[in-house]
mmCIF file of C-alpha atoms in Angstrom:
data_model
loop_
_atom_site.group_PDB
_atom_site.id
_atom_site.type_symbol
_atom_site.label_atom_id
_atom_site.label_comp_id
_atom_site.label_asym_id
_atom_site.label_seq_id
_atom_site.Cartn_x
_atom_site.Cartn_y
_atom_site.Cartn_z
ATOM 1 C CA GLN C 936 157.893 27.639 79.811
ATOM 2 C CA VAL C 937 158.035 29.610 76.616
ATOM 3 C CA GLN C 938 157.334 33.202 77.502
ATOM 4 C CA LEU C 939 158.111 36.699 77.252
ATOM 5 C CA VAL C 940 158.018 38.788 80.280
ATOM 6 C CA GLU C 941 158.355 42.929 79.993
ATOM 7 C CA SER C 942 159.342 45.091 82.911
ATOM 8 C CA GLY C 943 160.531 48.681 83.447
ATOM 9 C CA GLY C 944 157.317 50.600 82.671
ATOM 10 C CA GLY C 945 156.060 53.135 85.085
ATOM 11 C CA VAL C 946 155.347 56.962 85.441
ATOM 12 C CA VAL C 947 157.890 59.440 84.004
ATOM 13 C CA GLN C 948 157.972 62.988 83.506
ATOM 14 C CA PRO C 949 157.974 64.508 79.822
ATOM 15 C CA GLY C 950 161.557 64.736 78.510
ATOM 16 C CA ASN C 951 162.892 62.116 80.674
ATOM 17 C CA SER C 952 163.941 58.440 79.813
ATOM 18 C CA LEU C 953 163.087 54.964 80.474
ATOM 19 C CA ARG C 954 164.511 51.588 79.576
ATOM 20 C CA LEU C 955 161.990 48.650 79.235
ATOM 21 C CA SER C 956 163.281 44.976 79.268
ATOM 22 C CA CYS C 957 161.724 41.865 77.661
ATOM 23 C CA ALA C 958 163.045 38.620 79.355
ATOM 24 C CA ALA C 959 162.622 35.504 77.019
ATOM 25 C CA SER C 960 162.488 31.985 78.132
ATOM 26 C CA GLY C 961 161.810 28.488 77.088
ATOM 27 C CA PHE C 962 163.123 28.841 73.422
ATOM 28 C CA THR C 963 166.142 29.656 71.510
ATOM 29 C CA PHE C 964 166.180 33.495 71.827
ATOM 30 C CA SER C 965 168.752 34.043 69.254
ATOM 31 C CA TYR C 966 166.818 32.307 66.439
ATOM 32 C CA TYR C 967 164.183 34.928 66.237
ATOM 33 C CA ALA C 968 163.779 38.565 65.206
ATOM 34 C CA MET C 969 162.105 40.504 68.075
ATOM 35 C CA HIS C 970 159.669 43.532 67.975
ATOM 36 C CA TRP C 971 158.334 46.371 70.118
ATOM 37 C CA VAL C 972 154.498 47.268 69.445
ATOM 38 C CA ARG C 973 152.665 49.688 71.689
ATOM 39 C CA GLN C 974 149.212 50.494 72.297
ATOM 40 C CA ALA C 975 147.967 53.882 73.639
ATOM 41 C CA PRO C 976 144.934 53.813 75.801
ATOM 42 C CA GLY C 977 141.736 52.926 74.145
ATOM 43 C CA LYS C 978 143.680 53.031 70.561
ATOM 44 C CA GLY C 979 144.898 50.606 68.313
ATOM 45 C CA LEU C 980 148.325 48.729 67.801
ATOM 46 C CA GLU C 981 151.306 50.542 66.707
ATOM 47 C CA TRP C 982 154.617 49.110 65.728
ATOM 48 C CA VAL C 983 157.861 50.544 67.154
ATOM 49 C CA ALA C 984 160.958 48.709 66.092
ATOM 50 C CA VAL C 985 162.411 45.451 65.097
ATOM 51 C CA ALA C 986 165.609 44.004 65.873
ATOM 52 C CA SER C 987 167.244 40.937 63.924
ATOM 53 C CA ASP C 988 167.945 37.798 65.168
ATOM 54 C CA ASP C 989 171.598 38.786 65.802
ATOM 55 C CA GLY C 990 170.860 42.244 66.625
ATOM 56 C CA ASN C 991 172.889 43.525 63.846
ATOM 57 C CA ASN C 992 169.957 45.017 61.959
ATOM 58 C CA LYS C 993 167.381 47.399 63.629
ATOM 59 C CA GLN C 994 164.612 49.415 62.195
ATOM 60 C CA TYR C 995 162.389 51.842 63.691
ATOM 61 C CA ALA C 996 159.004 53.597 63.096
ATOM 62 C CA ASP C 997 159.564 57.187 61.722
ATOM 63 C CA SER C 998 157.907 58.772 64.889
ATOM 64 C CA MET C 999 160.390 57.056 67.233
ATOM 65 C CA LYS C 1000 163.605 57.359 65.217
ATOM 66 C CA GLY C 1001 166.315 59.341 67.038
ATOM 67 C CA ARG C 1002 164.480 58.922 70.385
ATOM 68 C CA PHE C 1003 164.141 55.362 70.807
ATOM 69 C CA THR C 1004 166.749 52.680 70.781
ATOM 70 C CA ILE C 1005 166.522 49.144 70.838
ATOM 71 C CA SER C 1006 169.239 46.303 71.684
ATOM 72 C CA ARG C 1007 169.387 42.651 72.529
ATOM 73 C CA ASP C 1008 171.543 40.493 74.711
ATOM 74 C CA ASN C 1009 171.318 36.878 73.187
ATOM 75 C CA SER C 1010 173.679 35.638 75.914
ATOM 76 C CA ASN C 1011 170.980 36.599 78.567
ATOM 77 C CA ASN C 1012 168.036 36.470 76.253
ATOM 78 C CA ILE C 1013 166.932 39.939 77.029
ATOM 79 C CA PHE C 1014 165.398 42.478 74.404
ATOM 80 C CA TYR C 1015 165.556 46.126 75.362
ATOM 81 C CA LEU C 1016 163.942 49.342 74.422
ATOM 82 C CA GLN C 1017 165.614 52.549 75.605
ATOM 83 C CA MET C 1018 163.240 55.562 75.336
ATOM 84 C CA ASN C 1019 164.560 59.108 75.620
ATOM 85 C CA SER C 1020 162.989 62.551 75.410
ATOM 86 C CA LEU C 1021 159.457 61.005 76.106
ATOM 87 C CA ARG C 1022 156.476 62.774 75.341
ATOM 88 C CA SER C 1023 152.877 62.636 76.478
ATOM 89 C CA GLU C 1024 151.868 60.743 73.279
ATOM 90 C CA ASP C 1025 154.367 57.999 74.225
ATOM 91 C CA THR C 1026 151.944 56.980 76.891
ATOM 92 C CA ALA C 1027 151.013 53.287 76.002
ATOM 93 C CA VAL C 1028 151.282 49.644 76.873
ATOM 94 C CA TYR C 1029 154.519 48.364 75.379
ATOM 95 C CA TYR C 1030 154.404 44.873 74.245
ATOM 96 C CA CYS C 1031 157.523 42.910 72.992
ATOM 97 C CA ALA C 1032 156.759 40.154 70.373
ATOM 98 C CA ARG C 1033 158.696 37.217 68.708
ATOM 99 C CA GLU C 1034 158.591 37.074 64.948
ATOM 100 C CA THR C 1035 158.681 33.834 63.078
ATOM 101 C CA SER C 1036 160.579 34.120 59.662
ATOM 102 C CA GLY C 1037 160.065 33.528 56.081
ATOM 103 C CA VAL C 1038 156.710 33.667 54.100
ATOM 104 C CA THR C 1039 154.814 32.532 57.285
ATOM 105 C CA LYS C 1040 156.014 35.570 59.283
ATOM 106 C CA ARG C 1041 153.816 36.306 62.431
ATOM 107 C CA PHE C 1042 154.141 37.419 65.822
ATOM 108 C CA ASP C 1043 153.525 34.087 67.469
ATOM 109 C CA LEU C 1044 154.426 35.166 70.974
ATOM 110 C CA TRP C 1045 153.857 38.321 72.858
ATOM 111 C CA GLY C 1046 154.687 39.358 76.345
ATOM 112 C CA GLN C 1047 152.006 40.643 78.854
ATOM 113 C CA GLY C 1048 152.818 44.456 78.303
ATOM 114 C CA THR C 1049 154.323 47.248 80.440
ATOM 115 C CA LEU C 1050 152.678 50.458 80.819
ATOM 116 C CA VAL C 1051 154.453 53.748 80.351
ATOM 117 C CA SER C 1052 152.863 56.646 81.525
ATOM 118 C CA VAL C 1053 154.495 60.082 80.610
ATOM 119 C CA SER C 1054 152.858 62.929 82.687
ATOM 120 C CA SER C 1055 153.997 65.836 84.775
ATOM 121 C CA ASP M 228 154.234 53.194 54.291
ATOM 122 C CA ILE M 229 151.396 50.643 53.455
ATOM 123 C CA GLN M 230 148.207 51.634 54.812
ATOM 124 C CA MET M 231 145.737 48.833 55.996
ATOM 125 C CA THR M 232 142.217 49.908 55.894
ATOM 126 C CA GLN M 233 139.927 47.647 58.019
ATOM 127 C CA SER M 234 136.353 47.565 58.112
ATOM 128 C CA PRO M 235 134.041 47.774 59.990
ATOM 129 C CA SER M 236 135.452 49.544 63.013
ATOM 130 C CA SER M 237 132.814 47.828 65.063
ATOM 131 C CA LEU M 238 130.215 45.106 64.590
ATOM 132 C CA SER M 239 127.376 43.792 66.642
ATOM 133 C CA ALA M 240 126.471 40.251 66.247
ATOM 134 C CA SER M 241 124.825 37.274 67.881
ATOM 135 C CA VAL M 242 126.154 33.908 69.176
ATOM 136 C CA GLY M 243 125.946 31.661 66.114
ATOM 137 C CA ASP M 244 126.330 34.508 63.433
ATOM 138 C CA ARG M 245 128.553 34.346 60.605
ATOM 139 C CA VAL M 246 131.016 37.341 60.751
ATOM 140 C CA THR M 247 133.283 38.816 58.125
ATOM 141 C CA ILE M 248 135.745 41.622 58.637
ATOM 142 C CA THR M 249 137.810 43.006 55.694
ATOM 143 C CA CYS M 250 141.161 44.625 55.297
ATOM 144 C CA ARG M 251 142.553 46.218 52.316
ATOM 145 C CA ALA M 252 146.223 47.058 51.662
ATOM 146 C CA SER M 253 147.265 50.330 49.858
ATOM 147 C CA GLN M 254 149.729 48.309 47.627
ATOM 148 C CA THR M 255 150.420 44.777 46.913
ATOM 149 C CA ILE M 256 151.587 42.612 50.014
ATOM 150 C CA GLY M 257 151.526 39.287 48.680
ATOM 151 C CA THR M 258 150.037 37.146 51.464
ATOM 152 C CA TYR M 259 152.123 38.640 54.299
ATOM 153 C CA LEU M 260 149.048 39.344 56.092
ATOM 154 C CA GLN M 261 147.898 38.224 59.583
ATOM 155 C CA TRP M 262 145.039 38.418 61.719
ATOM 156 C CA TYR M 263 145.030 38.927 65.383
ATOM 157 C CA GLN M 264 142.675 39.003 68.229
ATOM 158 C CA GLN M 265 142.810 40.927 71.382
ATOM 159 C CA LYS M 266 140.862 40.858 74.457
ATOM 160 C CA PRO M 267 140.818 43.685 76.995
ATOM 161 C CA GLY M 268 143.980 43.880 79.154
ATOM 162 C CA THR M 269 145.551 41.182 77.215
ATOM 163 C CA ALA M 270 148.092 40.976 74.451
ATOM 164 C CA PRO M 271 147.058 40.288 70.940
ATOM 165 C CA LYS M 272 147.049 36.562 69.846
ATOM 166 C CA VAL M 273 147.764 35.597 66.160
ATOM 167 C CA LEU M 274 144.674 33.678 64.489
ATOM 168 C CA ILE M 275 145.654 33.573 60.940
ATOM 169 C CA TYR M 276 148.980 33.988 58.916
ATOM 170 C CA ALA M 277 149.990 33.995 55.331
ATOM 171 C CA ALA M 278 146.578 35.274 54.786
ATOM 172 C CA SER M 279 144.735 31.768 55.149
ATOM 173 C CA SER M 280 146.784 29.735 57.354
ATOM 174 C CA LEU M 281 145.285 28.869 60.831
ATOM 175 C CA GLN M 282 147.468 29.318 63.614
ATOM 176 C CA THR M 283 148.110 26.042 65.709
ATOM 177 C CA GLY M 284 145.471 25.874 68.460
ATOM 178 C CA VAL M 285 143.088 28.251 66.914
ATOM 179 C CA PRO M 286 139.509 26.892 66.274
ATOM 180 C CA SER M 287 138.427 25.990 62.684
ATOM 181 C CA ARG M 288 135.652 28.438 62.785
ATOM 182 C CA PHE M 289 138.246 31.261 62.033
ATOM 183 C CA SER M 290 139.495 31.389 58.479
ATOM 184 C CA GLY M 291 141.015 33.866 56.120
ATOM 185 C CA SER M 292 141.063 34.629 52.525
ATOM 186 C CA ALA M 293 142.864 37.034 50.064
ATOM 187 C CA SER M 294 141.894 38.452 46.860
ATOM 188 C CA GLY M 295 144.707 40.853 45.384
ATOM 189 C CA THR M 296 144.947 43.458 48.096
ATOM 190 C CA ASP M 297 141.763 42.595 49.676
ATOM 191 C CA PHE M 298 141.674 40.183 52.659
ATOM 192 C CA THR M 299 138.921 38.808 54.767
ATOM 193 C CA LEU M 300 138.521 37.185 58.055
ATOM 194 C CA THR M 301 135.559 34.952 58.586
ATOM 195 C CA ILE M 302 134.251 33.578 61.854
ATOM 196 C CA SER M 303 131.772 30.980 60.706
ATOM 197 C CA SER M 304 129.804 30.501 63.803
ATOM 198 C CA LEU M 305 130.301 33.138 66.452
ATOM 199 C CA GLN M 306 130.968 31.789 70.041
ATOM 200 C CA VAL M 307 130.901 33.851 73.275
ATOM 201 C CA ASP M 308 134.783 33.696 73.467
ATOM 202 C CA ASP M 309 134.968 35.528 70.159
ATOM 203 C CA PHE M 310 133.714 38.758 71.247
ATOM 204 C CA ALA M 311 136.952 40.862 71.086
ATOM 205 C CA THR M 312 139.012 43.268 69.053
ATOM 206 C CA TYR M 313 140.496 42.239 65.682
ATOM 207 C CA TYR M 314 143.430 43.495 63.918
ATOM 208 C CA CYS M 315 144.995 42.830 60.547
ATOM 209 C CA LYS M 316 148.784 43.493 59.983
ATOM 210 C CA GLN M 317 150.968 43.347 57.065
ATOM 211 C CA SER M 318 154.634 42.204 57.341
ATOM 212 C CA TYR M 319 155.625 42.544 53.557
ATOM 213 C CA SER M 320 157.534 45.783 54.307
ATOM 214 C CA LEU M 321 158.763 48.060 57.314
ATOM 215 C CA PRO M 322 157.300 49.674 58.714
ATOM 216 C CA ILE M 323 154.920 47.001 59.970
ATOM 217 C CA THR M 324 151.355 48.490 59.760
ATOM 218 C CA PHE M 325 148.178 47.481 61.522
ATOM 219 C CA GLY M 326 144.488 48.068 60.518
ATOM 220 C CA GLN M 327 142.715 50.364 62.845
ATOM 221 C CA GLY M 328 140.802 47.398 64.566
ATOM 222 C CA THR M 329 137.330 45.926 64.575
ATOM 223 C CA ARG M 330 135.511 45.797 67.791
ATOM 224 C CA LEU M 331 133.257 42.685 67.753
ATOM 225 C CA GLU M 332 130.448 43.184 70.382
ATOM 226 C CA ILE M 333 127.340 40.982 71.495
ATOM 227 C CA LYS M 334 124.123 42.017 70.100
#
């Protein structure tokens, strides 16, 4: 079954760290760039970061640079988001998404999302 | 960063209505524009990519068009299943940016 399944969310205190995982199955993971997108409660969608298909190129939204790190394990089909120095404003549902390439770029497969709540 | 200005922010309509949602990019993005539908508690789902191409499995009542930096999503005849929030998104350059969303409600 073609799917992405996120895990690792939970409640964390401000300043602490959390690592999210996105497990891919049913497709050739190493063929696709992968993204993280987040959505604060009741708010819109915010792009977080992208890793190229081979993981060698990574880009981040400015507000997350220096605090968030993405990586991927193409042998085990897992995409990660390491979040450090968490703030209350990082509270959101975090989605991973697969991106098709070329001029027809789109996020054609999403995970179900995992909720991160930053609170003391 | 490319700003995506989406309008309206909310819309009330009836089953059978024709509905149009627009998105304006702050600079040229070619046709690197997609439309996503999101229902409460679920992940977004792509409807339209490359400004006007219909994603496989999406009903043909959904269509997209482009004119310069202005983009339009049209639902030709609203169905109950279409009441949701819609987002445009540009993938022309990083950072990827989304419109603010349009909440489509039943009148």
